[in-house]
mmCIF file with all atom_site columns, C-alpha atoms in Angstrom:
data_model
loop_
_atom_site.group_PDB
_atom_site.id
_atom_site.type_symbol
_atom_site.label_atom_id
_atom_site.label_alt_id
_atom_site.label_comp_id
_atom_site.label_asym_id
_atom_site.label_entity_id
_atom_site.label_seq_id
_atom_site.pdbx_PDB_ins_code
_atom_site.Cartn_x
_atom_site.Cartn_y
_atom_site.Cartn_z
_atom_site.occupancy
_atom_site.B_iso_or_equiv
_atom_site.pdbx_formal_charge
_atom_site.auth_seq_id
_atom_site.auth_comp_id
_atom_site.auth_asym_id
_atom_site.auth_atom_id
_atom_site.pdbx_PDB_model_num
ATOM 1   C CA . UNK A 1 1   ? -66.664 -38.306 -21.418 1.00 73.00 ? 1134 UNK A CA 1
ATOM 2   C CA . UNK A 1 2   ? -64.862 -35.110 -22.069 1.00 91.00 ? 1135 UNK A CA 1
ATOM 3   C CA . UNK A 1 3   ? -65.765 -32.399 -24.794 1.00 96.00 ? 1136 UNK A CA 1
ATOM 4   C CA . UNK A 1 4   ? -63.854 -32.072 -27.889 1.00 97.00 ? 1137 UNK A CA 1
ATOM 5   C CA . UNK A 1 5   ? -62.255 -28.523 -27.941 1.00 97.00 ? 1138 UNK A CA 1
ATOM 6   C CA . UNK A 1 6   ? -61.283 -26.623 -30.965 1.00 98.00 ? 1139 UNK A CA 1
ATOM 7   C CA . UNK A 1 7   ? -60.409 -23.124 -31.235 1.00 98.00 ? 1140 UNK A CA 1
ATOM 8   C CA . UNK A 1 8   ? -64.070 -21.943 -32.163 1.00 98.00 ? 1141 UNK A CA 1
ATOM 9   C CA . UNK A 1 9   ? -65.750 -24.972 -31.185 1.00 98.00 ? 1142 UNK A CA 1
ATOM 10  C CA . UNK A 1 10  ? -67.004 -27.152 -28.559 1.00 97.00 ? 1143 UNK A CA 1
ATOM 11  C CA . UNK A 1 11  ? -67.837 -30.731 -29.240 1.00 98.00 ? 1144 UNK A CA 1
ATOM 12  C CA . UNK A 1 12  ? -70.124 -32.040 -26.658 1.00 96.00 ? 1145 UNK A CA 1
ATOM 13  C CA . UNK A 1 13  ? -70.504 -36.331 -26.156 1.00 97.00 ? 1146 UNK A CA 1
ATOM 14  C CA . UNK A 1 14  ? -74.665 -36.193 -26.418 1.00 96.00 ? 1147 UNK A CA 1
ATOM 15  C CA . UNK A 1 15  ? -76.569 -37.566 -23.352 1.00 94.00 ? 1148 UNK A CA 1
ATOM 16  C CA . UNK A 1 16  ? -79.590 -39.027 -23.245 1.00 95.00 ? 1149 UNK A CA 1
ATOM 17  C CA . UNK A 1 17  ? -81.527 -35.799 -22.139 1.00 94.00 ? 1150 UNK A CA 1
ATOM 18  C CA . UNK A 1 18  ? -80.264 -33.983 -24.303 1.00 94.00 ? 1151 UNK A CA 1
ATOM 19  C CA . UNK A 1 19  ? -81.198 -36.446 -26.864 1.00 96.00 ? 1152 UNK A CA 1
ATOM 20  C CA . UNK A 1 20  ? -84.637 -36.672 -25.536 1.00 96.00 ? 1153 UNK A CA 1
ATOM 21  C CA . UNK A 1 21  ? -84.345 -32.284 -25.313 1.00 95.00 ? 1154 UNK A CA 1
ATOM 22  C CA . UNK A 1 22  ? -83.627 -32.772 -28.899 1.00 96.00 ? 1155 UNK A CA 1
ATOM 23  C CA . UNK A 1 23  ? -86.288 -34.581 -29.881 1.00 97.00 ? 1156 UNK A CA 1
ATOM 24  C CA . UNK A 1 24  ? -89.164 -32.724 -28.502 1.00 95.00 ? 1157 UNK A CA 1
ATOM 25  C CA . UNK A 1 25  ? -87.317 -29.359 -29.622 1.00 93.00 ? 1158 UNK A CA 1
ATOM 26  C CA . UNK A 1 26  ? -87.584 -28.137 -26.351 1.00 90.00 ? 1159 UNK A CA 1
ATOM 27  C CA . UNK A 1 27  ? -84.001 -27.318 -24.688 1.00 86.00 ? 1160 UNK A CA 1
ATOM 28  C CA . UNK A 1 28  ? -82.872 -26.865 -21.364 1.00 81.00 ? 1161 UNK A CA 1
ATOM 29  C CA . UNK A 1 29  ? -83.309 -23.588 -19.824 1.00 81.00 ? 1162 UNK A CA 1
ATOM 30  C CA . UNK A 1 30  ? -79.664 -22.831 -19.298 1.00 82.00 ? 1163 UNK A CA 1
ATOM 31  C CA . UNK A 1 31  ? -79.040 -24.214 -22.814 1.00 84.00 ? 1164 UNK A CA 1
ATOM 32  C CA . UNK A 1 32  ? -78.973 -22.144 -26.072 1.00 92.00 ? 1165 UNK A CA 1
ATOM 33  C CA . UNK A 1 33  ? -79.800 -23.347 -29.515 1.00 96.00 ? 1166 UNK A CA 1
ATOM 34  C CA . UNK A 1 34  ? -79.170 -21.151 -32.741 1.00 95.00 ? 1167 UNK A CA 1
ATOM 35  C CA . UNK A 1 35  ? -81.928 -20.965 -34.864 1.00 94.00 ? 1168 UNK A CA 1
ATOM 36  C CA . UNK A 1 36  ? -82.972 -24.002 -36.885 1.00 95.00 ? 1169 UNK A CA 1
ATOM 37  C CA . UNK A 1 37  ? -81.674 -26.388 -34.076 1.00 96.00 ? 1170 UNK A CA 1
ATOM 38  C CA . UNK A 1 38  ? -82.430 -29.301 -34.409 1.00 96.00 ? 1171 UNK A CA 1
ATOM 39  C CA . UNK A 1 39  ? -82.733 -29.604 -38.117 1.00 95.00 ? 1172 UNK A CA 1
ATOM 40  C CA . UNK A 1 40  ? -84.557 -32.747 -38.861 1.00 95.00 ? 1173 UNK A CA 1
ATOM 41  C CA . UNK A 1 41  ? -81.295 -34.395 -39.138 1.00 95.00 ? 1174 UNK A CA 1
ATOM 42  C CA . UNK A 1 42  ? -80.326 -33.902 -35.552 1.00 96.00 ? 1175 UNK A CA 1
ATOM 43  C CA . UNK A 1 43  ? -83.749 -35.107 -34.422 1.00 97.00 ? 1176 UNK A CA 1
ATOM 44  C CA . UNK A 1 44  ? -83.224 -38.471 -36.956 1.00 97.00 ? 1177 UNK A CA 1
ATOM 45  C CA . UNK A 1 45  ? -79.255 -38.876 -35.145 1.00 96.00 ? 1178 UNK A CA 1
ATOM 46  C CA . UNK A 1 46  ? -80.687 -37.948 -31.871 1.00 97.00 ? 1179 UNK A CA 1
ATOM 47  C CA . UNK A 1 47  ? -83.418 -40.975 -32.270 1.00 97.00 ? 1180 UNK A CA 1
ATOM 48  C CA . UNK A 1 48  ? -81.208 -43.304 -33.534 1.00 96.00 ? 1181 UNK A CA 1
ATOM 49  C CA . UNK A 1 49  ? -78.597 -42.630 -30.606 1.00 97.00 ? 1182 UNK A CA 1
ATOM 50  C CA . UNK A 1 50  ? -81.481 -43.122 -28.235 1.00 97.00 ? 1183 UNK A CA 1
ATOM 51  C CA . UNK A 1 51  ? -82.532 -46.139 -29.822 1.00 96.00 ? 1184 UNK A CA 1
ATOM 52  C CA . UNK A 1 52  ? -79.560 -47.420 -29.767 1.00 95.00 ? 1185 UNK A CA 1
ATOM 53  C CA . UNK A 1 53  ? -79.095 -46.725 -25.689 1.00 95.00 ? 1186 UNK A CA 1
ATOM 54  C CA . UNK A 1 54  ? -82.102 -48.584 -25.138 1.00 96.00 ? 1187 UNK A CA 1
ATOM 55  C CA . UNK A 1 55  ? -81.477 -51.457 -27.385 1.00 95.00 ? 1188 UNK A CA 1
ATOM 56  C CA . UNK A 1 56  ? -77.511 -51.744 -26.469 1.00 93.00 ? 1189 UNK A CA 1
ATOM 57  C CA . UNK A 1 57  ? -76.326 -48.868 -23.918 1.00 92.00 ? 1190 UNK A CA 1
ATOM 58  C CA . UNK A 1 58  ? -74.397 -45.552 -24.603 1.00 92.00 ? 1191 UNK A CA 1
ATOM 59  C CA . UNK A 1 59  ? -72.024 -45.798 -27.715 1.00 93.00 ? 1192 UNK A CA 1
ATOM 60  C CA . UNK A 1 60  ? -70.171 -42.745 -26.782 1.00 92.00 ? 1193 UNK A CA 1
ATOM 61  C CA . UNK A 1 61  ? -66.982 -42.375 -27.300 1.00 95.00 ? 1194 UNK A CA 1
ATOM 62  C CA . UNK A 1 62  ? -68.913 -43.618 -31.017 1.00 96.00 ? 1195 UNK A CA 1
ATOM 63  C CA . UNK A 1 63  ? -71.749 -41.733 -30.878 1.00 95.00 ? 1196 UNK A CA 1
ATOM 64  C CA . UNK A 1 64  ? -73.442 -38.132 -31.613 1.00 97.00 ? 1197 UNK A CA 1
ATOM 65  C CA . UNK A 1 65  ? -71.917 -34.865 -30.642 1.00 98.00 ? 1198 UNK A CA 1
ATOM 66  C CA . UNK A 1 66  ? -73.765 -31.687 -30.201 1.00 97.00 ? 1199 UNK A CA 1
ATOM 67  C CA . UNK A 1 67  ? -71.590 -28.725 -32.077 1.00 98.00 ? 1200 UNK A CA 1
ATOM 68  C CA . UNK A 1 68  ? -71.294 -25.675 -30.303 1.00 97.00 ? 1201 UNK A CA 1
ATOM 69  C CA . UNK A 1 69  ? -69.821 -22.140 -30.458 1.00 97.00 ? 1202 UNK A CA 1
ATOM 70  C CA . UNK A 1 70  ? -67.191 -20.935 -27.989 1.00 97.00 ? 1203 UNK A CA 1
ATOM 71  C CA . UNK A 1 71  ? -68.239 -17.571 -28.597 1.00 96.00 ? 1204 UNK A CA 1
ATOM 72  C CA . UNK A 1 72  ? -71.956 -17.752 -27.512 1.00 95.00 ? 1205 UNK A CA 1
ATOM 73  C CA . UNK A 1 73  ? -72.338 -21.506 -26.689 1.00 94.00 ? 1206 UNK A CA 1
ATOM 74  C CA . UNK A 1 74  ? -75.087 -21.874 -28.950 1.00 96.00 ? 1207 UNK A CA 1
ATOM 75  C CA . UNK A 1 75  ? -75.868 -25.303 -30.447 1.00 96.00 ? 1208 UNK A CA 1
ATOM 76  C CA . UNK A 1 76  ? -75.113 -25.051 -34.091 1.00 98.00 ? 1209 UNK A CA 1
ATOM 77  C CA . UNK A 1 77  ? -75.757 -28.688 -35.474 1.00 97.00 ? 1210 UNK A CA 1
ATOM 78  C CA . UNK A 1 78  ? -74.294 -32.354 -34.817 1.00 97.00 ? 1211 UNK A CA 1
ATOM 79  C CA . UNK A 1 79  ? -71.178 -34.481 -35.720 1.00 97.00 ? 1212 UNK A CA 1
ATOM 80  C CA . UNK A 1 80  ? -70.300 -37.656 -34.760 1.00 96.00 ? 1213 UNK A CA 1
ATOM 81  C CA . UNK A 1 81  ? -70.017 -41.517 -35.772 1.00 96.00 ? 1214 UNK A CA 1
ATOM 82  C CA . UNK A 1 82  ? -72.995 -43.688 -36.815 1.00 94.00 ? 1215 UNK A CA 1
ATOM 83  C CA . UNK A 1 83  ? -71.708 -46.364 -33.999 1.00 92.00 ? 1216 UNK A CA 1
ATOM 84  C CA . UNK A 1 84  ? -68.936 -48.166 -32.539 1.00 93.00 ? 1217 UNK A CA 1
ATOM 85  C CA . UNK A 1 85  ? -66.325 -49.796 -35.227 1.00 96.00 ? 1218 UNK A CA 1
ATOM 86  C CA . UNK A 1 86  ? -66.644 -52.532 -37.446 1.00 96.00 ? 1219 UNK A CA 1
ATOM 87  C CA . UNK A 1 87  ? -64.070 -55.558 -37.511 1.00 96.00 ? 1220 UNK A CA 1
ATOM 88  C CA . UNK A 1 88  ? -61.797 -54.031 -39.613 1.00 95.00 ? 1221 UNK A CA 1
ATOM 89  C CA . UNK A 1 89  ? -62.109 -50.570 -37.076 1.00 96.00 ? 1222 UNK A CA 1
ATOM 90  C CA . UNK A 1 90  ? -63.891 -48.601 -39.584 1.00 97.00 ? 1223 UNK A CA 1
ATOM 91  C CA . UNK A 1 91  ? -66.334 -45.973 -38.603 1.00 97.00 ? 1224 UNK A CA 1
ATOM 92  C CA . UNK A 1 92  ? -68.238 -43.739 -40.614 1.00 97.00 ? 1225 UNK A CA 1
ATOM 93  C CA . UNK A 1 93  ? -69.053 -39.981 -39.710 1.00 98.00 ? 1226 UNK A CA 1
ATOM 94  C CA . UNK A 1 94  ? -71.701 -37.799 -40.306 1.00 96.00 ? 1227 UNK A CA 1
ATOM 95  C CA . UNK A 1 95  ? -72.781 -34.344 -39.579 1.00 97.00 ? 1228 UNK A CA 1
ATOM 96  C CA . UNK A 1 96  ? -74.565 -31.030 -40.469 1.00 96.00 ? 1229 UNK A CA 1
ATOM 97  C CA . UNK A 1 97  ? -74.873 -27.517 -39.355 1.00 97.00 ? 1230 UNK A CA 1
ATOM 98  C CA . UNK A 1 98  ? -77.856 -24.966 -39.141 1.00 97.00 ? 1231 UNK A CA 1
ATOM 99  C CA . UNK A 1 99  ? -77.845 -22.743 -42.028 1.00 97.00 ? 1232 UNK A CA 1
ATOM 100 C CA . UNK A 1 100 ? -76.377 -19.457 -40.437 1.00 97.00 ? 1233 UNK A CA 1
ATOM 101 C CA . UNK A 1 101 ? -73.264 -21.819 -39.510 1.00 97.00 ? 1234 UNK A CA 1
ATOM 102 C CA . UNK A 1 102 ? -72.873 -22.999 -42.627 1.00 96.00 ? 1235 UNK A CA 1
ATOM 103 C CA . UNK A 1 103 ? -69.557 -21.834 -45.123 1.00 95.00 ? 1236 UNK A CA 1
ATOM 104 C CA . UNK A 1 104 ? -68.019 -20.625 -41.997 1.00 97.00 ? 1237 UNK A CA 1
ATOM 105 C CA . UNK A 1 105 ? -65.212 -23.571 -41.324 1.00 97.00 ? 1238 UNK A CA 1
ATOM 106 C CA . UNK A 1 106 ? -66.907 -24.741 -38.440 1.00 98.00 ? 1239 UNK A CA 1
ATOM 107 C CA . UNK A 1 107 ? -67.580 -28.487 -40.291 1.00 97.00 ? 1240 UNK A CA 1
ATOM 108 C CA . UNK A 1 108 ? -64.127 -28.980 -41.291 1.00 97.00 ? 1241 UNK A CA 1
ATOM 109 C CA . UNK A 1 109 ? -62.892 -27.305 -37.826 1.00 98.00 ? 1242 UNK A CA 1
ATOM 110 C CA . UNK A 1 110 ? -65.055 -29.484 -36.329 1.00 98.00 ? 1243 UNK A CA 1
ATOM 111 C CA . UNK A 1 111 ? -64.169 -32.695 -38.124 1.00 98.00 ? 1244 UNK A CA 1
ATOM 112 C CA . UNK A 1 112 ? -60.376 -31.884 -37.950 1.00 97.00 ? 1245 UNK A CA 1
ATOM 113 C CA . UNK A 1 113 ? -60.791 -32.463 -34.069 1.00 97.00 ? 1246 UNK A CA 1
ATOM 114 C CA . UNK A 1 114 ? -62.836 -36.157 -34.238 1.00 97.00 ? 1247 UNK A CA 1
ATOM 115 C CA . UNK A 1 115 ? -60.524 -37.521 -36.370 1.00 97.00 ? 1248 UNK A CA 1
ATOM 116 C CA . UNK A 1 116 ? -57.280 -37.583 -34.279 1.00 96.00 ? 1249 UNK A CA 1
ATOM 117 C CA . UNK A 1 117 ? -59.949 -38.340 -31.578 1.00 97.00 ? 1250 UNK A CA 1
ATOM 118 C CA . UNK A 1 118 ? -60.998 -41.342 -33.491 1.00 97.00 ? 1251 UNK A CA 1
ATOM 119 C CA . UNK A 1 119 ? -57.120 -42.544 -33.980 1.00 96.00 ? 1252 UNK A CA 1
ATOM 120 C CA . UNK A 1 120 ? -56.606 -42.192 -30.599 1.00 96.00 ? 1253 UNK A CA 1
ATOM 121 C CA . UNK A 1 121 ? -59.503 -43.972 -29.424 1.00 95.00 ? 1254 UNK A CA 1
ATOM 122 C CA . UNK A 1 122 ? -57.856 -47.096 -31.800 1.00 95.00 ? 1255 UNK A CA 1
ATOM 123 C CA . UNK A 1 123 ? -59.831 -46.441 -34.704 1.00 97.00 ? 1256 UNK A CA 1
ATOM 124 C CA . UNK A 1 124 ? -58.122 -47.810 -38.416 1.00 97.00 ? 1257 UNK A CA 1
ATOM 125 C CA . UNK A 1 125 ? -60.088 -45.788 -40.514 1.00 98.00 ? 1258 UNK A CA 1
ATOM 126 C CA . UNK A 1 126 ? -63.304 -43.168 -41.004 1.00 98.00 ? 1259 UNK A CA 1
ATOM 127 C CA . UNK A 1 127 ? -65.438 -42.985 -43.938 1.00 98.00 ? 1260 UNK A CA 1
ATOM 128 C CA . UNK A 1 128 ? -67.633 -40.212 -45.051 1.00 98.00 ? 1261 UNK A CA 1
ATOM 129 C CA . UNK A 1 129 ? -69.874 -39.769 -47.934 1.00 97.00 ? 1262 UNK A CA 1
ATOM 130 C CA . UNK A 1 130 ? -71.629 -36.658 -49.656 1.00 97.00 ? 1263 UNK A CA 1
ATOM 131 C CA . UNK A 1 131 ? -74.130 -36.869 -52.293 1.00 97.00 ? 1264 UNK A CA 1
ATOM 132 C CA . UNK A 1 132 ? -72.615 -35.283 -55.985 1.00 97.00 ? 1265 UNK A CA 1
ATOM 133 C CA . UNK A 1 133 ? -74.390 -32.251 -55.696 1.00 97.00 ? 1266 UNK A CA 1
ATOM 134 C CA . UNK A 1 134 ? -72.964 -31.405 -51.947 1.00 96.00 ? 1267 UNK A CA 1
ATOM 135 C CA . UNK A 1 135 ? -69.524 -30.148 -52.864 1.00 96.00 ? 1268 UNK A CA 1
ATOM 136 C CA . UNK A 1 136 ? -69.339 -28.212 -49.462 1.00 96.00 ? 1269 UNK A CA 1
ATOM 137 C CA . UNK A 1 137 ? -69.968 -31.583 -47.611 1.00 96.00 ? 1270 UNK A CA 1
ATOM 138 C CA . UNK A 1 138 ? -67.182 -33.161 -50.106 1.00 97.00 ? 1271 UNK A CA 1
ATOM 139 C CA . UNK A 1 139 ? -64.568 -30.148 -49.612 1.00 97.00 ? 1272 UNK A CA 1
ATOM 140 C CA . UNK A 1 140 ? -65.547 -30.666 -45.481 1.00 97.00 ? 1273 UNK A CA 1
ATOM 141 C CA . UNK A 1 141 ? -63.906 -33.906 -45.801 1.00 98.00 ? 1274 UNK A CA 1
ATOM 142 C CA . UNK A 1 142 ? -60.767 -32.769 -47.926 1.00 97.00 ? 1275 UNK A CA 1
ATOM 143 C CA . UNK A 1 143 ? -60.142 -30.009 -45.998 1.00 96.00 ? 1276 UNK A CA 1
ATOM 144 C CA . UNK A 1 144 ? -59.936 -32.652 -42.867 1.00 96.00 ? 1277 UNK A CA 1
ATOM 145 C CA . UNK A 1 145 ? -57.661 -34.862 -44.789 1.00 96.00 ? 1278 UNK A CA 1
ATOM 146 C CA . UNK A 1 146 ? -60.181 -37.187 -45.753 1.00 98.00 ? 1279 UNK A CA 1
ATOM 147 C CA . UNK A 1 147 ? -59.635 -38.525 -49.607 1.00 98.00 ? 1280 UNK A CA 1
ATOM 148 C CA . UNK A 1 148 ? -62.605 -39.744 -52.187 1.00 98.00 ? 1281 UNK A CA 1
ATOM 149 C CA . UNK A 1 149 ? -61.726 -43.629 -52.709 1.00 98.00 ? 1282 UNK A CA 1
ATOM 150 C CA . UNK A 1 150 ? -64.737 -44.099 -55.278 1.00 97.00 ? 1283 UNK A CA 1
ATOM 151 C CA . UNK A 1 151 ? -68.405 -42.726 -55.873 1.00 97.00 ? 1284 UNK A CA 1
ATOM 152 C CA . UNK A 1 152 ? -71.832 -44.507 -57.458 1.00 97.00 ? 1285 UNK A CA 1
ATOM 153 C CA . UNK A 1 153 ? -74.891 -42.829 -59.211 1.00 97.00 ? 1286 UNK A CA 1
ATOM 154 C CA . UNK A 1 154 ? -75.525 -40.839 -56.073 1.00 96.00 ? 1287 UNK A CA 1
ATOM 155 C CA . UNK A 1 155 ? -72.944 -40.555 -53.590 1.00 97.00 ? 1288 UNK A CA 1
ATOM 156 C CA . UNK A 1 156 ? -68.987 -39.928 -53.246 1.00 98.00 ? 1289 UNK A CA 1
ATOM 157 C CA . UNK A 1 157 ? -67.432 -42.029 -50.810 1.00 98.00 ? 1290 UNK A CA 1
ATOM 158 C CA . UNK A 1 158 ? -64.331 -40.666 -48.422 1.00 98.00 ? 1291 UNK A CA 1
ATOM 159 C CA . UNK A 1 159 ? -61.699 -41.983 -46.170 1.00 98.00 ? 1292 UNK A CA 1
ATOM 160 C CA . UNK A 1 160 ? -58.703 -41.368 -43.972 1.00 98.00 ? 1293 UNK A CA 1
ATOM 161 C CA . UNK A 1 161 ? -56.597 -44.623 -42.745 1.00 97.00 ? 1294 UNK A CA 1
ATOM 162 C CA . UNK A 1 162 ? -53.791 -45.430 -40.216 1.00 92.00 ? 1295 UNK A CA 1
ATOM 163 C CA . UNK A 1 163 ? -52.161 -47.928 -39.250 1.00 69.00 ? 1296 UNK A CA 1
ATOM 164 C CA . UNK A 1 164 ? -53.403 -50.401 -36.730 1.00 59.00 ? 1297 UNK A CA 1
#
């Protein structure tokens, strides 16, 4: 599978070794992490992905993404779907960045490149969610077009639809 390429960013499909890399914090020697890669959040989304190849094979194109820099190719945190879509072709995203990357643009640059990805891999909608007290996670998803449809006691909930 191909990376996802934005004008700062690269979007890598996550392998297995890299998952695995991930894991035991321990990268590749021609591969470059920024500091605070992997947050635990990576390691949790790189577990889960290689759970999920064991249990039911590689979900990519609907799987974890490893976000890069153009600039210095370091890894900078993860984006990417929690798994392949639902009957109705719903996904749901998720993602995060290593403090230094953070309130850069990078999130919502990188999010603005999967979801025409999504669309065009048949995908009806993507849903997102940010707890109340993460407004930069919440203006992330506005910024991509995303919309809140609703909220509970500790989460909003977000969405973006087309037509099937």
């Amino acid at each position: 599978m191909d990376n996802l390429v934005t004008e700062r960013l690269v979007l890598h499909p996550m392998s297995v070794g890299e998952a695995e890399r991930t894991v035991t914090g321990e990268p590749d020697a021609d591969v470059r992490w920024e500091q605070g890669y992997p947050t635990e959040g990576d390691v949790a989304v790189a577990r889960r992905f290689l759970e999920r190849c064991a249990n039911t094979g590689d979900p990519q194109p609907f799987g974890p993404y490893v976000v890069r820099r153009r600039s210095d190719h370091r890894a900078i945190g993860g984006m990417g779907f929690h798994g392949p879509p639902d009957e109705h072709g719903s996904v749901t995203v998720g993602y995060g960045l290593v403090p230094s990357a953070q309130g850069k643009g990078y999130a919502s640059e990188a999010l603005r490149a999967l979801l025409p990805f999504a669309r065009d891999q048949g995908v009806a909608s993507v849903k997102g969610d940010a707890d109340h007290d993460n407004t930069a996670s919440q203006h992330v998803m506005t910024a991509a077009g995303m919309r809140q449809i609703g909220e509970d006691e500790r989460v909003k909930y977000y969405v973006i639809s087309w037509g099937r």
